[in-house]
PDB file of C-alpha atoms and ligand atoms in Angstrom:
ATOM      1  CA  MET A   1      16.329   2.865   5.374  1.00 63.00           C
ATOM      2  CA  ALA A   2      16.427   6.259   3.450  1.00 77.00           C
ATOM      3  CA  ALA A   3      12.510   7.179   1.865  1.00 93.00           C
ATOM      4  CA  ILE A   4      13.208   7.584  -1.778  1.00 97.00           C
ATOM      5  CA  LEU A   5       9.442   8.380  -2.057  1.00 98.00           C
ATOM      6  CA  GLU A   6       7.030  11.438  -0.073  1.00 98.00           C
ATOM      7  CA  VAL A   7       4.218  12.594  -0.922  1.00 98.00           C
ATOM      8  CA  THR A   8       3.100  15.452   1.202  1.00 98.00           C
ATOM      9  CA  GLY A   9      -0.997  16.942   0.399  1.00 98.00           C
ATOM     10  CA  LEU A  10      -1.341  15.252  -3.138  1.00 97.00           C
ATOM     11  CA  HIS A  11      -4.936  16.728  -4.105  1.00 97.00           C
ATOM     12  CA  LYS A  12      -6.268  16.457  -7.021  1.00 97.00           C
ATOM     13  CA  HIS A  13     -10.300  17.208  -8.572  1.00 96.00           C
ATOM     14  CA  PHE A  14     -11.793  16.266 -11.828  1.00 94.00           C
ATOM     15  CA  GLY A  15     -13.872  19.132 -12.367  1.00 90.00           C
ATOM     16  CA  GLY A  16     -16.005  18.854  -9.346  1.00 87.00           C
ATOM     17  CA  ILE A  17     -15.387  15.791  -8.058  1.00 91.00           C
ATOM     18  CA  HIS A  18     -12.106  15.564  -5.507  1.00 92.00           C
ATOM     19  CA  VAL A  19     -10.256  12.317  -6.479  1.00 94.00           C
ATOM     20  CA  THR A  20      -7.428  12.725  -4.384  1.00 95.00           C
ATOM     21  CA  GLN A  21      -7.457  14.183  -1.129  1.00 95.00           C
ATOM     22  CA  ASP A  22      -4.739  15.067   1.246  1.00 96.00           C
ATOM     23  CA  VAL A  23      -2.241  12.124   0.823  1.00 97.00           C
ATOM     24  CA  ASN A  24       0.655  11.488   2.498  1.00 97.00           C
ATOM     25  CA  PHE A  25       2.703   8.625   1.777  1.00 97.00           C
ATOM     26  CA  SER A  26       6.206   7.556   1.572  1.00 97.00           C
ATOM     27  CA  MET A  27       8.107   4.329   0.701  1.00 97.00           C
ATOM     28  CA  GLU A  28      11.353   3.125   1.779  1.00 97.00           C
ATOM     29  CA  GLU A  29      14.295   2.288  -0.274  1.00 96.00           C
ATOM     30  CA  GLY A  30      14.184  -1.307  -1.071  1.00 96.00           C
ATOM     31  CA  GLU A  31      10.296  -1.425   0.238  1.00 97.00           C
ATOM     32  CA  GLN A  32       8.143  -3.744  -1.684  1.00 98.00           C
ATOM     33  CA  SER A  33       4.781  -2.368  -1.429  1.00 98.00           C
ATOM     34  CA  ALA A  34       0.804  -2.297  -2.477  1.00 98.00           C
ATOM     35  CA  ILE A  35      -1.623   0.209  -2.649  1.00 97.00           C
ATOM     36  CA  ILE A  36      -5.476  -1.224  -2.457  1.00 95.00           C
ATOM     37  CA  GLY A  37      -9.097  -0.408  -2.233  1.00 94.00           C
ATOM     38  CA  PRO A  38     -12.546  -0.402  -4.247  1.00 93.00           C
ATOM     39  CA  ASN A  39     -12.438   0.076  -8.268  1.00 92.00           C
ATOM     40  CA  GLY A  40     -12.645   3.824  -8.473  1.00 93.00           C
ATOM     41  CA  ALA A  41     -10.836   4.661  -4.577  1.00 94.00           C
ATOM     42  CA  GLY A  42      -7.461   6.711  -7.009  1.00 95.00           C
ATOM     43  CA  LYS A  43      -5.112   4.248  -7.274  1.00 95.00           C
ATOM     44  CA  SER A  44      -4.162   4.642 -10.513  1.00 94.00           C
ATOM     45  CA  THR A  45      -5.103   8.463 -10.375  1.00 95.00           C
ATOM     46  CA  PHE A  46      -2.297   8.484  -7.317  1.00 97.00           C
ATOM     47  CA  MET A  47      -0.142   6.570  -9.676  1.00 96.00           C
ATOM     48  CA  ASN A  48      -0.702   9.227 -12.767  1.00 95.00           C
ATOM     49  CA  LEU A  49       0.000  11.817 -10.302  1.00 97.00           C
ATOM     50  CA  LEU A  50       3.002  10.990  -9.158  1.00 97.00           C
ATOM     51  CA  THR A  51       4.570   9.549 -12.921  1.00 95.00           C
ATOM     52  CA  GLY A  52       3.798  13.223 -14.390  1.00 95.00           C
ATOM     53  CA  TYR A  53       0.174  12.036 -15.943  1.00 94.00           C
ATOM     54  CA  TYR A  54      -1.527  14.085 -14.550  1.00 96.00           C
ATOM     55  CA  ARG A  55      -1.343  17.737 -12.937  1.00 96.00           C
ATOM     56  CA  CYS A  56      -1.676  17.480  -9.304  1.00 97.00           C
ATOM     57  CA  ASP A  57      -3.607  20.529  -7.905  1.00 97.00           C
ATOM     58  CA  ALA A  58      -1.565  20.663  -5.026  1.00 97.00           C
ATOM     59  CA  GLY A  59       1.192  18.878  -3.038  1.00 98.00           C
ATOM     60  CA  LYS A  60       4.317  17.991  -3.066  1.00 98.00           C
ATOM     61  CA  VAL A  61       6.683  14.707  -4.853  1.00 98.00           C
ATOM     62  CA  VAL A  62      10.101  14.352  -3.577  1.00 98.00           C
ATOM     63  CA  PHE A  63      11.528  11.373  -5.522  1.00 98.00           C
ATOM     64  CA  GLU A  64      14.922  11.071  -4.119  1.00 97.00           C
ATOM     65  CA  GLY A  65      15.619  14.269  -2.235  1.00 96.00           C
ATOM     66  CA  GLN A  66      14.830  15.704  -5.504  1.00 97.00           C
ATOM     67  CA  ASP A  67      10.927  17.512  -6.030  1.00 97.00           C
ATOM     68  CA  ILE A  68       9.474  16.382  -8.978  1.00 97.00           C
ATOM     69  CA  THR A  69       5.915  17.425  -8.922  1.00 98.00           C
ATOM     70  CA  ASN A  70       3.846  18.596 -12.109  1.00 97.00           C
ATOM     71  CA  ARG A  71       7.153  16.903 -14.064  1.00 97.00           C
ATOM     72  CA  PRO A  72       6.805  16.002 -17.915  1.00 95.00           C
ATOM     73  CA  PRO A  73       6.450  11.510 -17.842  1.00 91.00           C
ATOM     74  CA  HIS A  74       9.456  11.741 -19.499  1.00 88.00           C
ATOM     75  CA  TRP A  75      11.644  13.566 -17.404  1.00 92.00           C
ATOM     76  CA  VAL A  76      10.110  11.623 -14.872  1.00 94.00           C
ATOM     77  CA  ALA A  77      10.928   8.613 -16.387  1.00 90.00           C
ATOM     78  CA  ARG A  78      14.649   9.025 -16.851  1.00 89.00           C
ATOM     79  CA  ARG A  79      14.565  10.519 -13.292  1.00 93.00           C
ATOM     80  CA  GLY A  80      14.672   7.152 -12.371  1.00 95.00           C
ATOM     81  CA  ILE A  81      10.643   5.996 -11.883  1.00 96.00           C
ATOM     82  CA  SER A  82       9.036   3.391 -14.400  1.00 93.00           C
ATOM     83  CA  ARG A  83       5.522   2.185 -15.124  1.00 90.00           C
ATOM     84  CA  ALA A  84       3.941  -0.513 -16.867  1.00 84.00           C
ATOM     85  CA  PHE A  85       0.043  -0.595 -16.879  1.00 69.00           C
ATOM     86  CA  GLN A  86      -1.392  -1.662 -20.005  1.00 53.00           C
ATOM     87  CA  ILE A  87       0.162  -3.936 -22.861  1.00 50.00           C
ATOM     88  CA  SER A  88       0.005  -0.962 -24.752  1.00 61.00           C
ATOM     89  CA  SER A  89       3.805   0.267 -24.170  1.00 73.00           C
ATOM     90  CA  ILE A  90       4.234  -3.188 -26.414  1.00 84.00           C
ATOM     91  CA  PHE A  91       5.075  -2.702 -30.477  1.00 87.00           C
ATOM     92  CA  SER A  92       2.863  -5.875 -31.597  1.00 87.00           C
ATOM     93  CA  LYS A  93       4.511  -6.641 -34.981  1.00 90.00           C
ATOM     94  CA  MET A  94       8.094  -5.877 -33.585  1.00 92.00           C
ATOM     95  CA  THR A  95      10.246  -8.594 -31.784  1.00 94.00           C
ATOM     96  CA  VAL A  96      10.327  -8.892 -28.340  1.00 93.00           C
ATOM     97  CA  ALA A  97      14.295  -7.988 -27.990  1.00 93.00           C
ATOM     98  CA  GLU A  98      13.140  -5.309 -30.807  1.00 91.00           C
ATOM     99  CA  ASN A  99      11.021  -4.290 -28.040  1.00 90.00           C
ATOM    100  CA  VAL A 100      13.901  -4.128 -25.212  1.00 91.00           C
ATOM    101  CA  ARG A 101      16.210  -2.927 -27.241  1.00 89.00           C
ATOM    102  CA  SER A 102      13.885  -0.013 -28.622  1.00 86.00           C
ATOM    103  CA  ALA A 103      13.615   1.241 -24.783  1.00 85.00           C
ATOM    104  CA  VAL A 104      16.896   0.715 -24.014  1.00 85.00           C
ATOM    105  CA  HIS A 105      18.268   3.577 -27.125  1.00 80.00           C
ATOM    106  CA  ALA A 106      14.936   5.906 -26.367  1.00 78.00           C
ATOM    107  CA  GLN A 107      16.243   5.855 -22.591  1.00 73.00           C
ATOM    108  CA  MET A 108      20.153   5.949 -23.868  1.00 70.00           C
ATOM    109  CA  ARG A 109      19.298   8.794 -26.245  1.00 63.00           C
ATOM    110  CA  HIS A 110      20.084  11.779 -23.902  1.00 53.00           C
ATOM    111  CA  SER A 111      23.492   9.742 -22.560  1.00 53.00           C
ATOM    112  CA  PHE A 112      25.284   9.314 -25.584  1.00 50.00           C
ATOM    113  CA  SER A 113      26.406  11.519 -27.911  1.00 47.00           C
ATOM    114  CA  ILE A 114      28.316   9.048 -30.195  1.00 49.00           C
ATOM    115  CA  PHE A 115      25.690   6.858 -31.025  1.00 53.00           C
ATOM    116  CA  GLY A 116      28.711   3.527 -31.805  1.00 55.00           C
ATOM    117  CA  VAL A 117      29.304   3.088 -28.253  1.00 56.00           C
ATOM    118  CA  ALA A 118      25.537   3.704 -26.904  1.00 58.00           C
ATOM    119  CA  SER A 119      24.734   0.935 -29.673  1.00 69.00           C
ATOM    120  CA  ARG A 120      27.609  -1.811 -28.444  1.00 70.00           C
ATOM    121  CA  ILE A 121      25.622  -1.332 -24.637  1.00 71.00           C
ATOM    122  CA  GLY A 122      22.279  -1.332 -26.464  1.00 79.00           C
ATOM    123  CA  VAL A 123      22.725  -4.787 -27.297  1.00 84.00           C
ATOM    124  CA  GLU A 124      24.606  -5.570 -23.623  1.00 87.00           C
ATOM    125  CA  GLU A 125      21.789  -4.006 -22.150  1.00 88.00           C
ATOM    126  CA  THR A 126      18.924  -5.379 -23.644  1.00 92.00           C
ATOM    127  CA  GLY A 127      20.596  -9.285 -23.261  1.00 93.00           C
ATOM    128  CA  ARG A 128      20.783  -8.258 -19.715  1.00 92.00           C
ATOM    129  CA  VAL A 129      16.844  -7.024 -19.382  1.00 93.00           C
ATOM    130  CA  LEU A 130      15.740 -10.165 -21.642  1.00 95.00           C
ATOM    131  CA  SER A 131      17.869 -12.405 -19.034  1.00 93.00           C
ATOM    132  CA  LEU A 132      16.821 -10.807 -15.684  1.00 91.00           C
ATOM    133  CA  CYS A 133      12.974 -11.742 -17.190  1.00 93.00           C
ATOM    134  CA  GLY A 134      13.491 -14.796 -18.322  1.00 92.00           C
ATOM    135  CA  LEU A 135      12.920 -13.667 -21.937  1.00 95.00           C
ATOM    136  CA  GLU A 136      15.960 -14.545 -23.533  1.00 93.00           C
ATOM    137  CA  GLY A 137      14.571 -17.523 -24.899  1.00 95.00           C
ATOM    138  CA  LYS A 138      11.262 -15.750 -26.775  1.00 96.00           C
ATOM    139  CA  ARG A 139      13.567 -12.776 -28.093  1.00 95.00           C
ATOM    140  CA  ASP A 140      13.222 -13.928 -31.590  1.00 96.00           C
ATOM    141  CA  LEU A 141       9.393 -14.337 -31.777  1.00 97.00           C
ATOM    142  CA  VAL A 142       6.956 -11.541 -32.450  1.00 96.00           C
ATOM    143  CA  ALA A 143       5.871  -9.606 -30.049  1.00 94.00           C
ATOM    144  CA  GLY A 144       2.015  -9.385 -30.234  1.00 92.00           C
ATOM    145  CA  GLU A 145       1.638 -13.651 -30.002  1.00 93.00           C
ATOM    146  CA  LEU A 146       3.245 -14.123 -26.699  1.00 92.00           C
ATOM    147  CA  ALA A 147       1.060 -15.507 -23.873  1.00 88.00           C
ATOM    148  CA  GLN A 148      -0.315 -12.771 -21.753  1.00 83.00           C
ATOM    149  CA  GLY A 149       1.735 -14.036 -18.839  1.00 85.00           C
ATOM    150  CA  ASP A 150       4.720 -13.008 -21.518  1.00 90.00           C
ATOM    151  CA  LYS A 151       3.472  -9.486 -22.719  1.00 89.00           C
ATOM    152  CA  LYS A 152       3.621  -8.655 -18.633  1.00 88.00           C
ATOM    153  CA  ARG A 153       7.106 -10.001 -18.606  1.00 91.00           C
ATOM    154  CA  LEU A 154       8.149  -7.789 -21.650  1.00 93.00           C
ATOM    155  CA  GLU A 155       6.159  -5.347 -20.508  1.00 91.00           C
ATOM    156  CA  LEU A 156       8.210  -5.074 -17.172  1.00 92.00           C
ATOM    157  CA  ALA A 157      11.398  -5.589 -19.336  1.00 93.00           C
ATOM    158  CA  ILE A 158      10.663  -2.570 -21.191  1.00 92.00           C
ATOM    159  CA  ALA A 159       9.668  -0.719 -18.152  1.00 91.00           C
ATOM    160  CA  LEU A 160      13.452  -2.066 -16.905  1.00 92.00           C
ATOM    161  CA  ALA A 161      15.002  -0.988 -19.657  1.00 88.00           C
ATOM    162  CA  GLY A 162      16.089   2.889 -18.057  1.00 81.00           C
ATOM    163  CA  LYS A 163      17.123   1.225 -15.267  1.00 88.00           C
ATOM    164  CA  PRO A 164      14.402   2.957 -12.279  1.00 94.00           C
ATOM    165  CA  ARG A 165      14.669   2.544  -9.133  1.00 96.00           C
ATOM    166  CA  LEU A 166      11.066   2.592  -8.109  1.00 97.00           C
ATOM    167  CA  LEU A 167       8.467   1.256 -10.318  1.00 97.00           C
ATOM    168  CA  PHE A 168       4.458   1.108 -10.360  1.00 96.00           C
ATOM    169  CA  LEU A 169       2.800  -1.568 -11.003  1.00 95.00           C
ATOM    170  CA  ASP A 170      -1.532  -0.935 -12.186  1.00 93.00           C
ATOM    171  CA  GLU A 171      -2.597  -4.005 -11.821  1.00 92.00           C
ATOM    172  CA  PRO A 172      -0.392  -6.241 -13.112  1.00 91.00           C
ATOM    173  CA  THR A 173      -1.811  -9.524 -13.489  1.00 90.00           C
ATOM    174  CA  ALA A 174      -5.362  -7.893 -14.583  1.00 87.00           C
ATOM    175  CA  GLY A 175      -6.927 -10.936 -17.092  1.00 83.00           C
ATOM    176  CA  MET A 176      -3.940 -13.882 -15.749  1.00 86.00           C
ATOM    177  CA  SER A 177      -4.664 -17.015 -15.268  1.00 88.00           C
ATOM    178  CA  ILE A 178      -3.612 -18.216 -11.806  1.00 90.00           C
ATOM    179  CA  GLU A 179      -0.241 -19.642 -13.138  1.00 90.00           C
ATOM    180  CA  GLU A 180       0.212 -16.395 -15.285  1.00 89.00           C
ATOM    181  CA  ALA A 181       0.020 -14.208 -12.319  1.00 91.00           C
ATOM    182  CA  ARG A 182       2.056 -16.120 -10.022  1.00 92.00           C
ATOM    183  CA  SER A 183       4.657 -16.630 -12.477  1.00 91.00           C
ATOM    184  CA  THR A 184       4.485 -12.995 -12.558  1.00 92.00           C
ATOM    185  CA  MET A 185       4.667 -11.979  -9.214  1.00 95.00           C
ATOM    186  CA  GLU A 186       7.546 -13.843  -8.525  1.00 95.00           C
ATOM    187  CA  LEU A 187       9.612 -11.690 -11.384  1.00 94.00           C
ATOM    188  CA  VAL A 188       8.069  -8.582  -9.710  1.00 96.00           C
ATOM    189  CA  ASP A 189       9.570 -10.278  -5.956  1.00 97.00           C
ATOM    190  CA  ARG A 190      12.296 -11.142  -7.692  1.00 94.00           C
ATOM    191  CA  LEU A 191      13.673  -7.439  -9.491  1.00 94.00           C
ATOM    192  CA  ASN A 192      12.958  -6.520  -5.469  1.00 96.00           C
ATOM    193  CA  ARG A 193      15.394  -8.505  -4.528  1.00 95.00           C
ATOM    194  CA  GLU A 194      18.126  -8.498  -6.982  1.00 92.00           C
ATOM    195  CA  LEU A 195      17.973  -5.361  -8.163  1.00 92.00           C
ATOM    196  CA  GLN A 196      17.286  -3.917  -5.019  1.00 94.00           C
ATOM    197  CA  LEU A 197      14.458  -1.773  -7.039  1.00 96.00           C
ATOM    198  CA  THR A 198      11.781  -0.744  -4.918  1.00 98.00           C
ATOM    199  CA  VAL A 199       7.936  -1.329  -6.306  1.00 98.00           C
ATOM    200  CA  LEU A 200       4.944  -0.737  -5.588  1.00 98.00           C
ATOM    201  CA  PHE A 201       1.503  -1.761  -7.203  1.00 97.00           C
ATOM    202  CA  THR A 202      -2.196  -1.792  -7.070  1.00 96.00           C
ATOM    203  CA  GLU A 203      -3.804  -5.328  -7.214  1.00 93.00           C
ATOM    204  CA  HIS A 204      -7.530  -6.673  -6.179  1.00 90.00           C
ATOM    205  CA  ASP A 205      -6.317  -9.731  -5.583  1.00 92.00           C
ATOM    206  CA  MET A 206      -6.169 -10.170  -2.099  1.00 91.00           C
ATOM    207  CA  GLY A 207      -3.518 -13.692  -2.308  1.00 92.00           C
ATOM    208  CA  ILE A 208      -1.369 -11.828  -3.846  1.00 94.00           C
ATOM    209  CA  VAL A 209      -1.386  -8.563  -2.147  1.00 95.00           C
ATOM    210  CA  PHE A 210      -0.777 -10.690   1.339  1.00 94.00           C
ATOM    211  CA  ASN A 211       1.405 -12.825  -0.541  1.00 95.00           C
ATOM    212  CA  HIS A 212       3.310  -9.857  -1.902  1.00 97.00           C
ATOM    213  CA  ALA A 213       3.258  -6.833  -0.520  1.00 97.00           C
ATOM    214  CA  ARG A 214       4.974  -5.935   2.640  1.00 96.00           C
ATOM    215  CA  LYS A 215       3.209  -2.893   3.605  1.00 97.00           C
ATOM    216  CA  LEU A 216      -0.511  -1.996   2.734  1.00 97.00           C
ATOM    217  CA  THR A 217      -2.079   1.633   2.122  1.00 97.00           C
ATOM    218  CA  LEU A 218      -5.691   1.030   1.810  1.00 96.00           C
ATOM    219  CA  MET A 219      -7.190   4.051  -0.336  1.00 96.00           C
ATOM    220  CA  HIS A 220     -11.169   4.877  -0.183  1.00 95.00           C
ATOM    221  CA  ARG A 221     -12.385   8.177  -2.193  1.00 94.00           C
ATOM    222  CA  GLY A 222      -9.332   9.138  -3.214  1.00 95.00           C
ATOM    223  CA  GLU A 223      -8.223   9.098   1.087  1.00 96.00           C
ATOM    224  CA  ILE A 224      -5.640   7.236   2.390  1.00 96.00           C
ATOM    225  CA  VAL A 225      -7.747   5.446   5.250  1.00 94.00           C
ATOM    226  CA  VAL A 226      -5.513   2.445   6.681  1.00 95.00           C
ATOM    227  CA  GLN A 227      -1.940   1.826   6.471  1.00 96.00           C
ATOM    228  CA  GLY A 228       0.623  -1.176   8.018  1.00 96.00           C
ATOM    229  CA  THR A 229       1.833  -4.988   7.202  1.00 96.00           C
ATOM    230  CA  PRO A 230      -0.460  -6.987   5.837  1.00 94.00           C
ATOM    231  CA  GLU A 231      -1.716  -8.246   9.400  1.00 94.00           C
ATOM    232  CA  GLU A 232      -2.318  -4.872  10.658  1.00 95.00           C
ATOM    233  CA  VAL A 233      -3.999  -4.007   7.719  1.00 93.00           C
ATOM    234  CA  ARG A 234      -6.108  -7.634   8.403  1.00 91.00           C
ATOM    235  CA  ALA A 235      -7.383  -6.785  11.297  1.00 92.00           C
ATOM    236  CA  ASN A 236      -8.268  -3.367  11.363  1.00 93.00           C
ATOM    237  CA  GLU A 237     -12.175  -2.329  11.222  1.00 92.00           C
ATOM    238  CA  ILE A 238     -12.417  -0.094   8.953  1.00 90.00           C
ATOM    239  CA  ALA A 239     -10.437  -2.347   6.386  1.00 90.00           C
ATOM    240  CA  GLN A 240     -12.741  -4.732   6.881  1.00 89.00           C
ATOM    241  CA  LYS A 241     -15.870  -2.260   6.841  1.00 87.00           C
ATOM    242  CA  VAL A 242     -14.233  -0.530   3.187  1.00 84.00           C
ATOM    243  CA  TYR A 243     -12.825  -3.415   1.562  1.00 78.00           C
ATOM    244  CA  LEU A 244     -11.989  -6.620   2.776  1.00 69.00           C
ATOM    245  CA  GLY A 245     -15.300  -7.919   4.012  1.00 60.00           C
ATOM    246  CA  GLU A 246     -16.389  -7.863   0.547  1.00 57.00           C
ATOM    247  CA  HIS A 247     -13.178 -10.074  -0.842  1.00 52.00           C
ATOM    248  CA  HIS A 248     -13.115 -12.268   2.364  1.00 48.00           C
ATOM    249  CA  PRO A 249     -16.500 -12.894   2.682  1.00 41.00           C
TER     250      PRO A 249
HETATM  251  N1  LIG B 301      -9.267  12.198 -16.630  1.00 71.49           N
HETATM  252  C1  LIG B 301     -10.373  10.901 -16.042  1.00 71.49           C
HETATM  253  N2  LIG B 301     -10.559  12.435 -15.585  1.00 71.49           N
HETATM  254  C2  LIG B 301     -12.072  12.409 -14.557  1.00 71.49           C
HETATM  255  N3  LIG B 301     -12.889  11.588 -13.897  1.00 71.49           N
HETATM  256  C3  LIG B 301     -11.781  10.683 -13.902  1.00 71.49           C
HETATM  257  C4  LIG B 301     -10.145  11.044 -14.438  1.00 71.49           C
HETATM  258  N4  LIG B 301      -9.491   9.379 -14.107  1.00 71.49           N
HETATM  259  C5  LIG B 301      -9.912   8.955 -13.032  1.00 71.49           C
HETATM  260  N5  LIG B 301     -11.072  10.064 -13.093  1.00 71.49           N
HETATM  261  C6  LIG B 301     -12.148   9.123 -11.635  1.00 71.49           C
HETATM  262  O1  LIG B 301     -10.957   8.996 -10.456  1.00 71.49           O
HETATM  263  C7  LIG B 301     -11.599   8.350  -9.605  1.00 71.49           C
HETATM  264  C8  LIG B 301     -11.082   7.204  -9.207  1.00 71.49           C
HETATM  265  O2  LIG B 301      -9.993   6.572 -10.835  1.00 71.49           O
HETATM  266  P1  LIG B 301      -9.539   5.091 -10.361  1.00 71.49           P
HETATM  267  O3  LIG B 301      -9.374   4.536 -12.180  1.00 71.49           O
HETATM  268  O4  LIG B 301      -7.356   6.168  -9.737  1.00 71.49           O
HETATM  269  O5  LIG B 301     -10.061   4.327  -9.509  1.00 71.49           O
HETATM  270  P2  LIG B 301      -9.076   2.729  -9.641  1.00 71.49           P
HETATM  271  O6  LIG B 301      -8.907   3.246  -7.922  1.00 71.49           O
HETATM  272  O7  LIG B 301      -7.758   2.787 -10.226  1.00 71.49           O
HETATM  273  O8  LIG B 301      -9.653   2.098  -9.871  1.00 71.49           O
HETATM  274  P3  LIG B 301     -10.276   0.467  -9.747  1.00 71.49           P
HETATM  275  O9  LIG B 301      -9.398  -0.224  -8.714  1.00 71.49           O
HETATM  276  O10 LIG B 301     -11.452   0.235 -10.443  1.00 71.49           O
HETATM  277  O11 LIG B 301      -8.320   0.714 -11.575  1.00 71.49           O
HETATM  278  C9  LIG B 301     -13.110   7.918 -10.612  1.00 71.49           C
HETATM  279  O12 LIG B 301     -14.216   8.348  -9.787  1.00 71.49           O
HETATM  280  C10 LIG B 301     -12.308   8.168 -11.483  1.00 71.49           C
HETATM  281  O13 LIG B 301     -13.970   7.826 -12.697  1.00 71.49           O
HETATM  282 MG1  LIG B 302      -7.586   1.845 -11.643  1.00 71.49          MG
END
């Protein structure tokens, strides 16, 4: 399979502190994998570098054969990379459907000149995304009043409005009950399977990681220290020392 993402020699420092060091990383199309590592390892920074939220000090990011290094976030998003981070992407006073529709319109503004056409297609696209995320029945609810699991679904729906081919999820199940986490990750699995969406997520719960990632990358102090299948990483001595040991006593 072709590589959808190729990262080489990525460096980032804040002041004198190197938070990303010589990171080489790639993803194949359709893959669903996870980045794990202790607090402060550099996982979120890595995602911020790939999506243009932070500038890289050195290195190269290539997406679908195109160099996207240090392109601004909106450019990266329009190119086909989406991210769902915190709840902050949701407009809490708008309804579920209005949230998705505004994301769909924001994405389409650049592809259509006749607003009438954009508007009709926007309605169809909003319906498609709501149904994909199991939110049709909740489309008229006020977003701010949703349960945590539904907020995450809505956040995913907003991320999908741009029809991304690569999706980054930073701790998608943080703050959720076990049941909400399970249903959120089932949705992620389904998006990966049905849309052939390539997914990279960070997660501290090793149960979720081992159930939902086919490949793991372990980061420690800004460097990739181990990469492989969940079984390979679980059996790796460095991984046990750096991270897994403390989570699986
Ligand atoms: N904007 C910033 N300015 C200065 N330092 C930063 C900034 N963003 C991140 N850092 C530092 O970079 C390091 C990596 O942080 P990062 O948030 O990427 O870790 P993480 O692996 O996502 O941790 P966690 O599991 O707790 O989310 C930390 O030492 C952090 O303090
Ligand atoms: Mg983080």
